[in-house]
GROMACS .gro file of N, CA and C in nm:
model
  495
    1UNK      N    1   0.082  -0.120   0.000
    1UNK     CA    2   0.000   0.000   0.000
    1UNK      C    3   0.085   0.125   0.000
    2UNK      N    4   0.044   0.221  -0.072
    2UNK     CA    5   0.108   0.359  -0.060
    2UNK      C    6   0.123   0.412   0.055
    3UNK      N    7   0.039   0.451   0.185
    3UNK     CA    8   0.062   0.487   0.265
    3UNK      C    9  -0.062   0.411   0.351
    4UNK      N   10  -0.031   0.456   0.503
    4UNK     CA   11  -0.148   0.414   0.627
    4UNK      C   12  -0.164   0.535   0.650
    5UNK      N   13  -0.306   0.551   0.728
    5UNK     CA   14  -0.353   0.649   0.799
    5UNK      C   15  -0.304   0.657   0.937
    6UNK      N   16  -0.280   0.805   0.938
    6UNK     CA   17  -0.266   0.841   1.099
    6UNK      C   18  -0.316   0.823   1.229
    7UNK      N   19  -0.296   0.794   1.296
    7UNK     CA   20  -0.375   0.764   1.418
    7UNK      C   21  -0.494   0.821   1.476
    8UNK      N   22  -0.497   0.965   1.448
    8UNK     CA   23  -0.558   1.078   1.473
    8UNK      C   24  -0.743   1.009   1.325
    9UNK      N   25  -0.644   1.001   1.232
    9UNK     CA   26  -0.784   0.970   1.110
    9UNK      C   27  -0.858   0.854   1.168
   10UNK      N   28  -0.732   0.771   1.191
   10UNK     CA   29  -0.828   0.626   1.241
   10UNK      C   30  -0.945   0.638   1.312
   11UNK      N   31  -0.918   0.752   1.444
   11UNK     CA   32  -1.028   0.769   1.521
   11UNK      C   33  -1.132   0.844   1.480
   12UNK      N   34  -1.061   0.926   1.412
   12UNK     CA   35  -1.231   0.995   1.322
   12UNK      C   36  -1.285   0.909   1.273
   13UNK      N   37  -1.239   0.815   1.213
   13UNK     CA   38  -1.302   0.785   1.085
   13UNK      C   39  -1.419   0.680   1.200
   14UNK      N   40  -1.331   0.604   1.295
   14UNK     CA   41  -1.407   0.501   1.386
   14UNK      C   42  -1.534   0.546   1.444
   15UNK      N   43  -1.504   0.748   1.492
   15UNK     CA   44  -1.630   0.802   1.561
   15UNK      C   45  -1.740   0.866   1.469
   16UNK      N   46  -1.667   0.826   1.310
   16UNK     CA   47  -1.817   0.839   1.248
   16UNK      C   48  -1.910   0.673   1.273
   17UNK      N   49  -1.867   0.598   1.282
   17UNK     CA   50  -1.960   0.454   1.267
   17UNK      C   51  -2.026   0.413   1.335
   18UNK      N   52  -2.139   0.363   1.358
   18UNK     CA   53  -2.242   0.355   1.465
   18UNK      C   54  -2.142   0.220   1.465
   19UNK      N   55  -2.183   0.120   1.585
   19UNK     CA   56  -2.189  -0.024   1.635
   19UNK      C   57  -2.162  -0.141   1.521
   20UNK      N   58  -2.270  -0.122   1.462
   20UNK     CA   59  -2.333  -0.205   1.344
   20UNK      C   60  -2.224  -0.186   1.220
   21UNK      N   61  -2.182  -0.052   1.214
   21UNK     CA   62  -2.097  -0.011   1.089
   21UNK      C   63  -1.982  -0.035   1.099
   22UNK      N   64  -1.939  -0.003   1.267
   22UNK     CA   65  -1.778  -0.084   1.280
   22UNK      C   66  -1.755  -0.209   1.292
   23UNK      N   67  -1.906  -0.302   1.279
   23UNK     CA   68  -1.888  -0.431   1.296
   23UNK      C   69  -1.887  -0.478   1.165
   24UNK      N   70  -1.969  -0.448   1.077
   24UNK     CA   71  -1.938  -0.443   0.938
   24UNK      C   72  -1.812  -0.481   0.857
   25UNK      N   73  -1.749  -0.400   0.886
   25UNK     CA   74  -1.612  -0.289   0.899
   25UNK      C   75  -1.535  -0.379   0.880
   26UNK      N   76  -1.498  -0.476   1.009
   26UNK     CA   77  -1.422  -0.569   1.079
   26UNK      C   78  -1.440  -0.688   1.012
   27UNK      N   79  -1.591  -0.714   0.951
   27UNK     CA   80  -1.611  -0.830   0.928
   27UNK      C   81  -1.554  -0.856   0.779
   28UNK      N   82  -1.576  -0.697   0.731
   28UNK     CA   83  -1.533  -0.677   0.587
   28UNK      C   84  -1.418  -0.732   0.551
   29UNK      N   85  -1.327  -0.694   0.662
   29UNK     CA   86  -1.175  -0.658   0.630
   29UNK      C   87  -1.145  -0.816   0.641
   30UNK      N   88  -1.210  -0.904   0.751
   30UNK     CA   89  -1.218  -1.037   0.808
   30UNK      C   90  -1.208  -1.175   0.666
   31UNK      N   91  -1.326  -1.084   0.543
   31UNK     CA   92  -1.317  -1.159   0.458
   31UNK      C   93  -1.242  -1.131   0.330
   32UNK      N   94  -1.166  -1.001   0.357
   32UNK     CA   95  -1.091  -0.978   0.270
   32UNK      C   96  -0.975  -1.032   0.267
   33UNK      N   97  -0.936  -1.064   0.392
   33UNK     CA   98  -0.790  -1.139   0.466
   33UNK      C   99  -0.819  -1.283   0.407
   34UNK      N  100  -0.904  -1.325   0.398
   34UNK     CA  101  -0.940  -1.459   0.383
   34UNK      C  102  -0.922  -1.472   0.211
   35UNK      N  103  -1.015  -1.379   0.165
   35UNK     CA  104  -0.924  -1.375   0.018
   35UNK      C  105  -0.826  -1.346   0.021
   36UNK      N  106  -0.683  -1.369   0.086
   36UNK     CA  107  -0.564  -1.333   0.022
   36UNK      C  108  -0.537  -1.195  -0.014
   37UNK      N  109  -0.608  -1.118   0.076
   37UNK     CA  110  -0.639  -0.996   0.037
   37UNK      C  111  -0.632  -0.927  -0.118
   38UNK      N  112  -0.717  -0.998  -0.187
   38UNK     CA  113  -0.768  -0.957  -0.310
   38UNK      C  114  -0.910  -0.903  -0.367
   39UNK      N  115  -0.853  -0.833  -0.438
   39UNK     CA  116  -1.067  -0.808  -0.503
   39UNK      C  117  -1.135  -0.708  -0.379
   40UNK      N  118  -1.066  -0.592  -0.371
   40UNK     CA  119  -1.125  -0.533  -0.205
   40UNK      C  120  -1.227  -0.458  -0.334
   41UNK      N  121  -1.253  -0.455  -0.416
   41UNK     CA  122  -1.388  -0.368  -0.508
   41UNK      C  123  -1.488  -0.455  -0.465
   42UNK      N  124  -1.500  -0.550  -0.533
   42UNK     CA  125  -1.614  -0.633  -0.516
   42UNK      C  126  -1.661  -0.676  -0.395
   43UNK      N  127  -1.549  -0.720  -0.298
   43UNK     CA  128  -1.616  -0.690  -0.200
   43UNK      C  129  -1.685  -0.594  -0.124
   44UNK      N  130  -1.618  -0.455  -0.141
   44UNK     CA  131  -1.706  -0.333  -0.101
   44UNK      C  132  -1.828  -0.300  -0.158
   45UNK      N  133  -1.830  -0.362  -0.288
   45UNK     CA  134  -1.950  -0.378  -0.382
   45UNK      C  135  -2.070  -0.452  -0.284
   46UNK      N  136  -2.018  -0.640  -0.291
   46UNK     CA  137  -2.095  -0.693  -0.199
   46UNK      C  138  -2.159  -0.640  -0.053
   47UNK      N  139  -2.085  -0.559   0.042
   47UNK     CA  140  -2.098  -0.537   0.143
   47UNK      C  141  -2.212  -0.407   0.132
   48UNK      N  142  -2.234  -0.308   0.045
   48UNK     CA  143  -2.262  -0.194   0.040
   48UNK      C  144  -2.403  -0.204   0.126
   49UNK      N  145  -2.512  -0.314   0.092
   49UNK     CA  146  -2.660  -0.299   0.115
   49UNK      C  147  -2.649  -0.290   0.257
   50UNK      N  148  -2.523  -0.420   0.275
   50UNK     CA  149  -2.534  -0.450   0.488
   50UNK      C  150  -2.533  -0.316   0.534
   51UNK      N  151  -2.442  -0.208   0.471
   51UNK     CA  152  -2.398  -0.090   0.561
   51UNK      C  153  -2.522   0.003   0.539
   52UNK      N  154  -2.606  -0.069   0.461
   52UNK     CA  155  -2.702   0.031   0.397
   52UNK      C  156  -2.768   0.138   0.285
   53UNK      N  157  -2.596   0.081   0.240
   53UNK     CA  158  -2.613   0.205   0.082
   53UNK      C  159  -2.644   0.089  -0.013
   54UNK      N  160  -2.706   0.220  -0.145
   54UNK     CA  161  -2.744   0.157  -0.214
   54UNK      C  162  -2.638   0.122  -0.366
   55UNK      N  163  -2.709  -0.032  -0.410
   55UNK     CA  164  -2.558  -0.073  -0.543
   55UNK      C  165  -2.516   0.035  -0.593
   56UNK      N  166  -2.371  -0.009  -0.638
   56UNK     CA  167  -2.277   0.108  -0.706
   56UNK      C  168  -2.221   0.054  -0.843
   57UNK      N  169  -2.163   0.134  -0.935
   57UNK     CA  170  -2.099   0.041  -1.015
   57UNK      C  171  -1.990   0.081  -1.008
   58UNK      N  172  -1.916  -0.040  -1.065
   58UNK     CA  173  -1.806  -0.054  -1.047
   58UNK      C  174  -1.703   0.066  -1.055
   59UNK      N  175  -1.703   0.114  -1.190
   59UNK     CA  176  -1.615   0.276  -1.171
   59UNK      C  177  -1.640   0.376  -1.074
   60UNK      N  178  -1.789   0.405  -1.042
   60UNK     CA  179  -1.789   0.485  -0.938
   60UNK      C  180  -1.718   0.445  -0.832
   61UNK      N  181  -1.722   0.319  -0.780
   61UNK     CA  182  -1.669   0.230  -0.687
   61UNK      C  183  -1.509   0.304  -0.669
   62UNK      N  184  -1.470   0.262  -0.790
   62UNK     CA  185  -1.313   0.281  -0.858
   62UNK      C  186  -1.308   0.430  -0.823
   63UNK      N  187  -1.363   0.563  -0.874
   63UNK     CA  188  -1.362   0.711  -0.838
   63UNK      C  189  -1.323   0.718  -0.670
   64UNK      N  190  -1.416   0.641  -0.613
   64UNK     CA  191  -1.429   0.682  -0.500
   64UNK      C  192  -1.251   0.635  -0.387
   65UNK      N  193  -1.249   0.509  -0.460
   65UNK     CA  194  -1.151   0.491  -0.405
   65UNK      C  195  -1.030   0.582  -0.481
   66UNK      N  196  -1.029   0.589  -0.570
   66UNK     CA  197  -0.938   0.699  -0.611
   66UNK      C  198  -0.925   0.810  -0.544
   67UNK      N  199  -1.044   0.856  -0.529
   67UNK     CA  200  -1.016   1.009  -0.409
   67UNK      C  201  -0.972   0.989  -0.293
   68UNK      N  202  -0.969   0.861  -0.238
   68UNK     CA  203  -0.946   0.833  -0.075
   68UNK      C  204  -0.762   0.773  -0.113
   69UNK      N  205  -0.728   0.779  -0.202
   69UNK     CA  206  -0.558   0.745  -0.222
   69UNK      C  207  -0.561   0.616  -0.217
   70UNK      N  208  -0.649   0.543  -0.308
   70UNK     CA  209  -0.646   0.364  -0.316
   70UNK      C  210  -0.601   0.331  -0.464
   71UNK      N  211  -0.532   0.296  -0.524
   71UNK     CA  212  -0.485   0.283  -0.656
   71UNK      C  213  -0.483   0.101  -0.657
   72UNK      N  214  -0.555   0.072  -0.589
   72UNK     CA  215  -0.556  -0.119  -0.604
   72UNK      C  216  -0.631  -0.174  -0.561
   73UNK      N  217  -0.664  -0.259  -0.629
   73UNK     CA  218  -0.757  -0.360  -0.498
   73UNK      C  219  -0.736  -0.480  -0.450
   74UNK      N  220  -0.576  -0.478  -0.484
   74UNK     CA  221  -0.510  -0.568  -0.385
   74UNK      C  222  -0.446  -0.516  -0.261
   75UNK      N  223  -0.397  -0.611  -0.174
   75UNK     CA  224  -0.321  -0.585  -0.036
   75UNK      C  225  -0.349  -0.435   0.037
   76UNK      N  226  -0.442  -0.428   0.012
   76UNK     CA  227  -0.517  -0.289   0.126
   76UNK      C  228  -0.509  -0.318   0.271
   77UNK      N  229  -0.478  -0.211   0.345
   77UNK     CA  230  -0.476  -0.232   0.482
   77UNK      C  231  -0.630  -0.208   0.587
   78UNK      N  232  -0.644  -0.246   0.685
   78UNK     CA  233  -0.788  -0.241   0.741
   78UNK      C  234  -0.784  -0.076   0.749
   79UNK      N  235  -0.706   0.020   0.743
   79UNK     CA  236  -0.763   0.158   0.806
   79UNK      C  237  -0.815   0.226   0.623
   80UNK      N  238  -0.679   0.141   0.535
   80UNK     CA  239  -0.731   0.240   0.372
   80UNK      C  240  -0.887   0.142   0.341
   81UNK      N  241  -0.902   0.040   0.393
   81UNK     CA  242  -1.043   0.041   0.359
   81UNK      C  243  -1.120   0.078   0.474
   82UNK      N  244  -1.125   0.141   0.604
   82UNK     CA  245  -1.192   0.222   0.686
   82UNK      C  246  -1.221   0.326   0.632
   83UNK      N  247  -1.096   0.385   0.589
   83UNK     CA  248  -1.141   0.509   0.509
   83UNK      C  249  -1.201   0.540   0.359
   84UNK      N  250  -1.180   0.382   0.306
   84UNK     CA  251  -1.315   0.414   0.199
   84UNK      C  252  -1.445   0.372   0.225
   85UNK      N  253  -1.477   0.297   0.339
   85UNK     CA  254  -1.611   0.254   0.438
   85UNK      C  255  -1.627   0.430   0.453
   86UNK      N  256  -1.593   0.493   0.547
   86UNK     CA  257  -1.595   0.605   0.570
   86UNK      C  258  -1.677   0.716   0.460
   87UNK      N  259  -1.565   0.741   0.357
   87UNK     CA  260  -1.598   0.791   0.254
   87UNK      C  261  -1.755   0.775   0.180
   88UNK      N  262  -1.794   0.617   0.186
   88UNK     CA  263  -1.883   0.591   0.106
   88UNK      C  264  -1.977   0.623   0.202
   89UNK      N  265  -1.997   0.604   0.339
   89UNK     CA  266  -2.098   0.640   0.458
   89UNK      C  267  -2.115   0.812   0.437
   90UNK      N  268  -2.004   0.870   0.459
   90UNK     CA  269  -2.033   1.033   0.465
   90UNK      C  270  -1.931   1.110   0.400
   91UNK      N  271  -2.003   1.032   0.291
   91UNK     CA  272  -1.880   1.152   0.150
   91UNK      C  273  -1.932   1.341   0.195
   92UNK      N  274  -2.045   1.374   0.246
   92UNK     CA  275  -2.056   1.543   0.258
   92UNK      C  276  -1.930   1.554   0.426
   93UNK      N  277  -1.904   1.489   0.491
   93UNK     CA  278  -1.875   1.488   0.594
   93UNK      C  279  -1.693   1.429   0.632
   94UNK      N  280  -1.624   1.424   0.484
   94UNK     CA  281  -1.518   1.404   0.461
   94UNK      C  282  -1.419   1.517   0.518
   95UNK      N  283  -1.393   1.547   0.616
   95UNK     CA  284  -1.304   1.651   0.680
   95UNK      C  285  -1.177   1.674   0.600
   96UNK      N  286  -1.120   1.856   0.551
   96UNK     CA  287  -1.016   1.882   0.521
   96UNK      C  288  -0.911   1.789   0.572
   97UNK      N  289  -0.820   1.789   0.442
   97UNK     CA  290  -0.689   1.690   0.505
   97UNK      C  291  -0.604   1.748   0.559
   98UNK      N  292  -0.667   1.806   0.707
   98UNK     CA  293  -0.571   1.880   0.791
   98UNK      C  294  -0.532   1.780   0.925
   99UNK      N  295  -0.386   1.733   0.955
   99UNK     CA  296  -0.392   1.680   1.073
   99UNK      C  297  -0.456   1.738   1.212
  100UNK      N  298  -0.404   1.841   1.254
  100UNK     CA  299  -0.449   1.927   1.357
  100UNK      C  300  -0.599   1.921   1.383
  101UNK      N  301  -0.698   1.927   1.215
  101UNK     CA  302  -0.819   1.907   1.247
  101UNK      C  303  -0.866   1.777   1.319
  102UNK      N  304  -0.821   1.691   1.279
  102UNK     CA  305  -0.793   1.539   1.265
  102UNK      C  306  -0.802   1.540   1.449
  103UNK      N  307  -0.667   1.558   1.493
  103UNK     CA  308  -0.652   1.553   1.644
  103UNK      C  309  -0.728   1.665   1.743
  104UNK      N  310  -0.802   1.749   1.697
  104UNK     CA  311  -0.927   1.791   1.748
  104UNK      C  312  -1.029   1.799   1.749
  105UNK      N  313  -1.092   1.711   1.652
  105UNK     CA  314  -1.205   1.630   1.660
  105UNK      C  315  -1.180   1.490   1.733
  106UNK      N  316  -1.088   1.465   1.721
  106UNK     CA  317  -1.072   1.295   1.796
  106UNK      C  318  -1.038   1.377   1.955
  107UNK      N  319  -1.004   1.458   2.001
  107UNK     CA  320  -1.019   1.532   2.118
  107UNK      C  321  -1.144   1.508   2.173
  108UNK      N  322  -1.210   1.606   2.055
  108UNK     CA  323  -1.338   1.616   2.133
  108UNK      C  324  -1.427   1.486   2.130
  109UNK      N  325  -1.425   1.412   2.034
  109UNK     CA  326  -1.480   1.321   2.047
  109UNK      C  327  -1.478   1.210   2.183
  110UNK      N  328  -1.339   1.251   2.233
  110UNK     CA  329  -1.340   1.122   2.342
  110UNK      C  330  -1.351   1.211   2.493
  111UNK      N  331  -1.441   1.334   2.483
  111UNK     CA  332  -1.464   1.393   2.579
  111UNK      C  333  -1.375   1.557   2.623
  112UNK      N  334  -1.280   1.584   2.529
  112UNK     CA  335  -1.251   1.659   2.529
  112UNK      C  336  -1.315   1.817   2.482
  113UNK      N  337  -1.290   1.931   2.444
  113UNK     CA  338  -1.323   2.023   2.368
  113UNK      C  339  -1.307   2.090   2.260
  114UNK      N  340  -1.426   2.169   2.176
  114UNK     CA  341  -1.374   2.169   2.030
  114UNK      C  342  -1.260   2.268   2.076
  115UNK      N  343  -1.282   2.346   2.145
  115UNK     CA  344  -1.169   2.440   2.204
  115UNK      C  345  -1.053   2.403   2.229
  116UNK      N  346  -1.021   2.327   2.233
  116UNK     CA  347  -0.965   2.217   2.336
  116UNK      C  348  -0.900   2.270   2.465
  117UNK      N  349  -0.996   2.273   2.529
  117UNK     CA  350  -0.997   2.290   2.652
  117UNK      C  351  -1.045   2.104   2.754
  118UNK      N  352  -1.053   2.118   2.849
  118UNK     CA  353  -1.109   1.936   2.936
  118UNK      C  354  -1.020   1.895   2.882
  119UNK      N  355  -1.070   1.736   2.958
  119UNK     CA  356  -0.962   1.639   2.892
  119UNK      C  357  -1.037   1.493   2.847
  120UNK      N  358  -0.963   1.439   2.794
  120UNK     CA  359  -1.012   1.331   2.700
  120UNK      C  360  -1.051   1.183   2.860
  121UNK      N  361  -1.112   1.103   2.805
  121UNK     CA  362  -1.120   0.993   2.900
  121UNK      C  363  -1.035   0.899   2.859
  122UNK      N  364  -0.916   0.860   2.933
  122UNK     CA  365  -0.819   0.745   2.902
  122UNK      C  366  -0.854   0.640   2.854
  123UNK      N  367  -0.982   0.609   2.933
  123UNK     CA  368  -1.024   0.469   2.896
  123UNK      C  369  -1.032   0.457   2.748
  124UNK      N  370  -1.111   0.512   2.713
  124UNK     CA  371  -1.166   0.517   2.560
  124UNK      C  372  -1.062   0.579   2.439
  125UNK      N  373  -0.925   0.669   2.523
  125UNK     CA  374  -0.869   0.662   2.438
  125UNK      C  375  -0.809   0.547   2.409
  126UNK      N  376  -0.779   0.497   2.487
  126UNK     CA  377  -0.682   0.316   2.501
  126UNK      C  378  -0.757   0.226   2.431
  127UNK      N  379  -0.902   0.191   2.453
  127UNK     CA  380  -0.988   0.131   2.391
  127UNK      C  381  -0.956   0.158   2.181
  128UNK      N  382  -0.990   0.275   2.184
  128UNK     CA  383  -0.955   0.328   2.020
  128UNK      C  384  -0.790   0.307   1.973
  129UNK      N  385  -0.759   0.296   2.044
  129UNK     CA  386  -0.593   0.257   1.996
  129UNK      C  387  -0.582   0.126   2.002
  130UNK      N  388  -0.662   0.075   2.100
  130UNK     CA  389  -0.618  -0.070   2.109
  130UNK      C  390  -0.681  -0.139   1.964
  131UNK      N  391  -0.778  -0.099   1.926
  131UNK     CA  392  -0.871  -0.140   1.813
  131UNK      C  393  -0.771  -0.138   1.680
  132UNK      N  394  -0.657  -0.024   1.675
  132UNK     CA  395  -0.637   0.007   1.543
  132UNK      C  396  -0.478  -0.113   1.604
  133UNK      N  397  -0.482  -0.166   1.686
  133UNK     CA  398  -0.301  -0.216   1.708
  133UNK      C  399  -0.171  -0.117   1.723
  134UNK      N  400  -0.247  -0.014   1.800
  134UNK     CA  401  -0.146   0.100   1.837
  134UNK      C  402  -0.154   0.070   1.965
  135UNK      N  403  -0.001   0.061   2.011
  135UNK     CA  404  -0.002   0.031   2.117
  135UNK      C  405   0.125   0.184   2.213
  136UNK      N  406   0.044   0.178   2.277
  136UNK     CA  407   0.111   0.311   2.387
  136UNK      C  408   0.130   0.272   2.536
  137UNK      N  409   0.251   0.258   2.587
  137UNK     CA  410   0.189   0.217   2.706
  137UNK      C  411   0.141   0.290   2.812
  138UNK      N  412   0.070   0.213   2.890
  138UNK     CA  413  -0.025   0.290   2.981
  138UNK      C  414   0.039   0.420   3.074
  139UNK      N  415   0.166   0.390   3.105
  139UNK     CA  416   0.218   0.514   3.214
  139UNK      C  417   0.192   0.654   3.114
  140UNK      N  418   0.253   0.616   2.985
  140UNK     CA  419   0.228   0.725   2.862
  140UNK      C  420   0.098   0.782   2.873
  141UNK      N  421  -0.022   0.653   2.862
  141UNK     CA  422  -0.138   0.700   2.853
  141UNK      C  423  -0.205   0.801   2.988
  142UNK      N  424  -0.171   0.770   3.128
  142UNK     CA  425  -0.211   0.826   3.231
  142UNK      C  426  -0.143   0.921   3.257
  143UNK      N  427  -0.015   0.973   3.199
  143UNK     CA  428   0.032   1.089   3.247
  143UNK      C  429   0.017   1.195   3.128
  144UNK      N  430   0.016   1.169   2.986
  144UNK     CA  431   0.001   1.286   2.869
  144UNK      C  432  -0.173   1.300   2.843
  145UNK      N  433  -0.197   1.150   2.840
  145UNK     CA  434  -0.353   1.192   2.782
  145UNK      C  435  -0.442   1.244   2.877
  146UNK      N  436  -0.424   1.395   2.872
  146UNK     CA  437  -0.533   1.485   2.924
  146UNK      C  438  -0.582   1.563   2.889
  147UNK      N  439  -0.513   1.669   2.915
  147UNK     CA  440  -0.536   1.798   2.858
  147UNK      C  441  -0.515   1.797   2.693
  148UNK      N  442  -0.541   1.893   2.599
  148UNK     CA  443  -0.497   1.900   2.477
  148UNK      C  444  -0.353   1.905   2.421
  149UNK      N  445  -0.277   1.966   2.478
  149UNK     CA  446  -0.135   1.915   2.440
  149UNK      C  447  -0.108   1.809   2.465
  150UNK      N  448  -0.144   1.726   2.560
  150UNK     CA  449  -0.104   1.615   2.602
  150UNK      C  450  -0.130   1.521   2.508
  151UNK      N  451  -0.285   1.535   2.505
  151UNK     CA  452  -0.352   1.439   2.370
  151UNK      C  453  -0.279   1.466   2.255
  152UNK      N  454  -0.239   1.571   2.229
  152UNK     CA  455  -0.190   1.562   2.096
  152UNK      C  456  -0.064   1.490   2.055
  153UNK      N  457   0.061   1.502   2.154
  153UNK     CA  458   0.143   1.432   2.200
  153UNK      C  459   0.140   1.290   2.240
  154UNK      N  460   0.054   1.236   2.277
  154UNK     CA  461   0.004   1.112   2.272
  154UNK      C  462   0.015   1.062   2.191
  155UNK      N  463  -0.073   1.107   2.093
  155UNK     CA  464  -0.093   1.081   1.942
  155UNK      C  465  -0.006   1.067   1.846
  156UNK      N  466   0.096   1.169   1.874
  156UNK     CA  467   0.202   1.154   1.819
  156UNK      C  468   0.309   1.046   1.828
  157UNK      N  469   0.291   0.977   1.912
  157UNK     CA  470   0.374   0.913   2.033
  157UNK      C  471   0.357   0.759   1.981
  158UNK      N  472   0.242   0.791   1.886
  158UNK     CA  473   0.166   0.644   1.907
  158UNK      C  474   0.238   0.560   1.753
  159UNK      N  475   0.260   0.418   1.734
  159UNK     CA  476   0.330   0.396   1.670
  159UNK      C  477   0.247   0.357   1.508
  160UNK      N  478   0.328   0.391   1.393
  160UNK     CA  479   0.222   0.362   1.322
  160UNK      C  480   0.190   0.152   1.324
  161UNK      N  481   0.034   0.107   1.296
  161UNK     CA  482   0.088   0.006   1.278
  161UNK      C  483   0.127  -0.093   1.149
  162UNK      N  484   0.232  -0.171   1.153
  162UNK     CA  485   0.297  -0.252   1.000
  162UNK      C  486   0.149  -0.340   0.956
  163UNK      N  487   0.207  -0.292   0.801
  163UNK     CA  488   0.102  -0.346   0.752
  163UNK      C  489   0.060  -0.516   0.773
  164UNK      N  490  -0.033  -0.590   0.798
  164UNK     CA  491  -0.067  -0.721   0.771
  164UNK      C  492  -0.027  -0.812   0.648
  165UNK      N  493   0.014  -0.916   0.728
  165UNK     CA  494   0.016  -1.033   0.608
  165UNK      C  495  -0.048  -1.105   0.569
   0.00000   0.00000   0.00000
């Protein structure tokens, strides 16, 4: 793959998905691994009704992943197809590709402020990292993740993870 997503996107992209959509998600990626990770079109094809949208064809399919930086539909990683799950759920709701924005919405999302002012809840940040295989350890997590610098630093802190085999 060309690149992974940041840690900061991962969690956006996770706190757009209801329950149902990140289970989806998981299950997607579950049978994509199983193909040898091949054919991630058709399967996003197949999957579209579960998440709720309606059939696509194939090039649009192809556009879309084009705008999200997918040039294959082989060996994709679980976050570049999060983020075309993402995309296809709330293409009006696709946030500038600004990091900073990125790590202040995932702020606020885990209890922090758009201001960023408060502080985030550890638990749930640990929980969202633990999900993507970012691993931080906990003294890290209880002494930076608070306040907004801290969180952001956190984040930074956090490792990217290697792609799957």
């Amino acid at each position: 793959p060309d690149s992974l997503l940041s840690p900061t996107l991962y969690l956006h992209i996770m706190n757009q998905l209801n329950g149902n959509q990140a289970g989806v998600l998981v299950s997607m990626y579950d049978a994509y691994e199983a193909k040898s990770k091949r054919n991630a079109r058709w399967l996003v094809r197949e999957t579209l009704p579960t998440l709720g949208l309606p059939p696509m064809e194939d090039e649009e399919l192809r556009n879309v992943m084009e705008e999200v930086g997918i040039t294959s539909d082989d060996d994709l990683t679980f976050q570049q197809i999060a983020e075309l799950v993402s995309a296809l759920l709330f293409p009006a709701l696709r946030p500038p590709d600004s990091p900073e924005l990125h790590t202040i919405e995932c702020f606020e999302a885990l209890g922090g402020g758009a201001d960023q002012t408060g502080e985030v809840n550890v638990q749930d940040l640990k929980k969202h990292l633990t999900t993507f295989n970012l691993q931080v350890d906990d003294d890290v997590l209880n002494q930076y993740a608070k306040g907004y610098e801290s969180f952001h630093e956190t984040l930074n802190a956090a490792p990217q993870p290697e792609p799957s085999d």
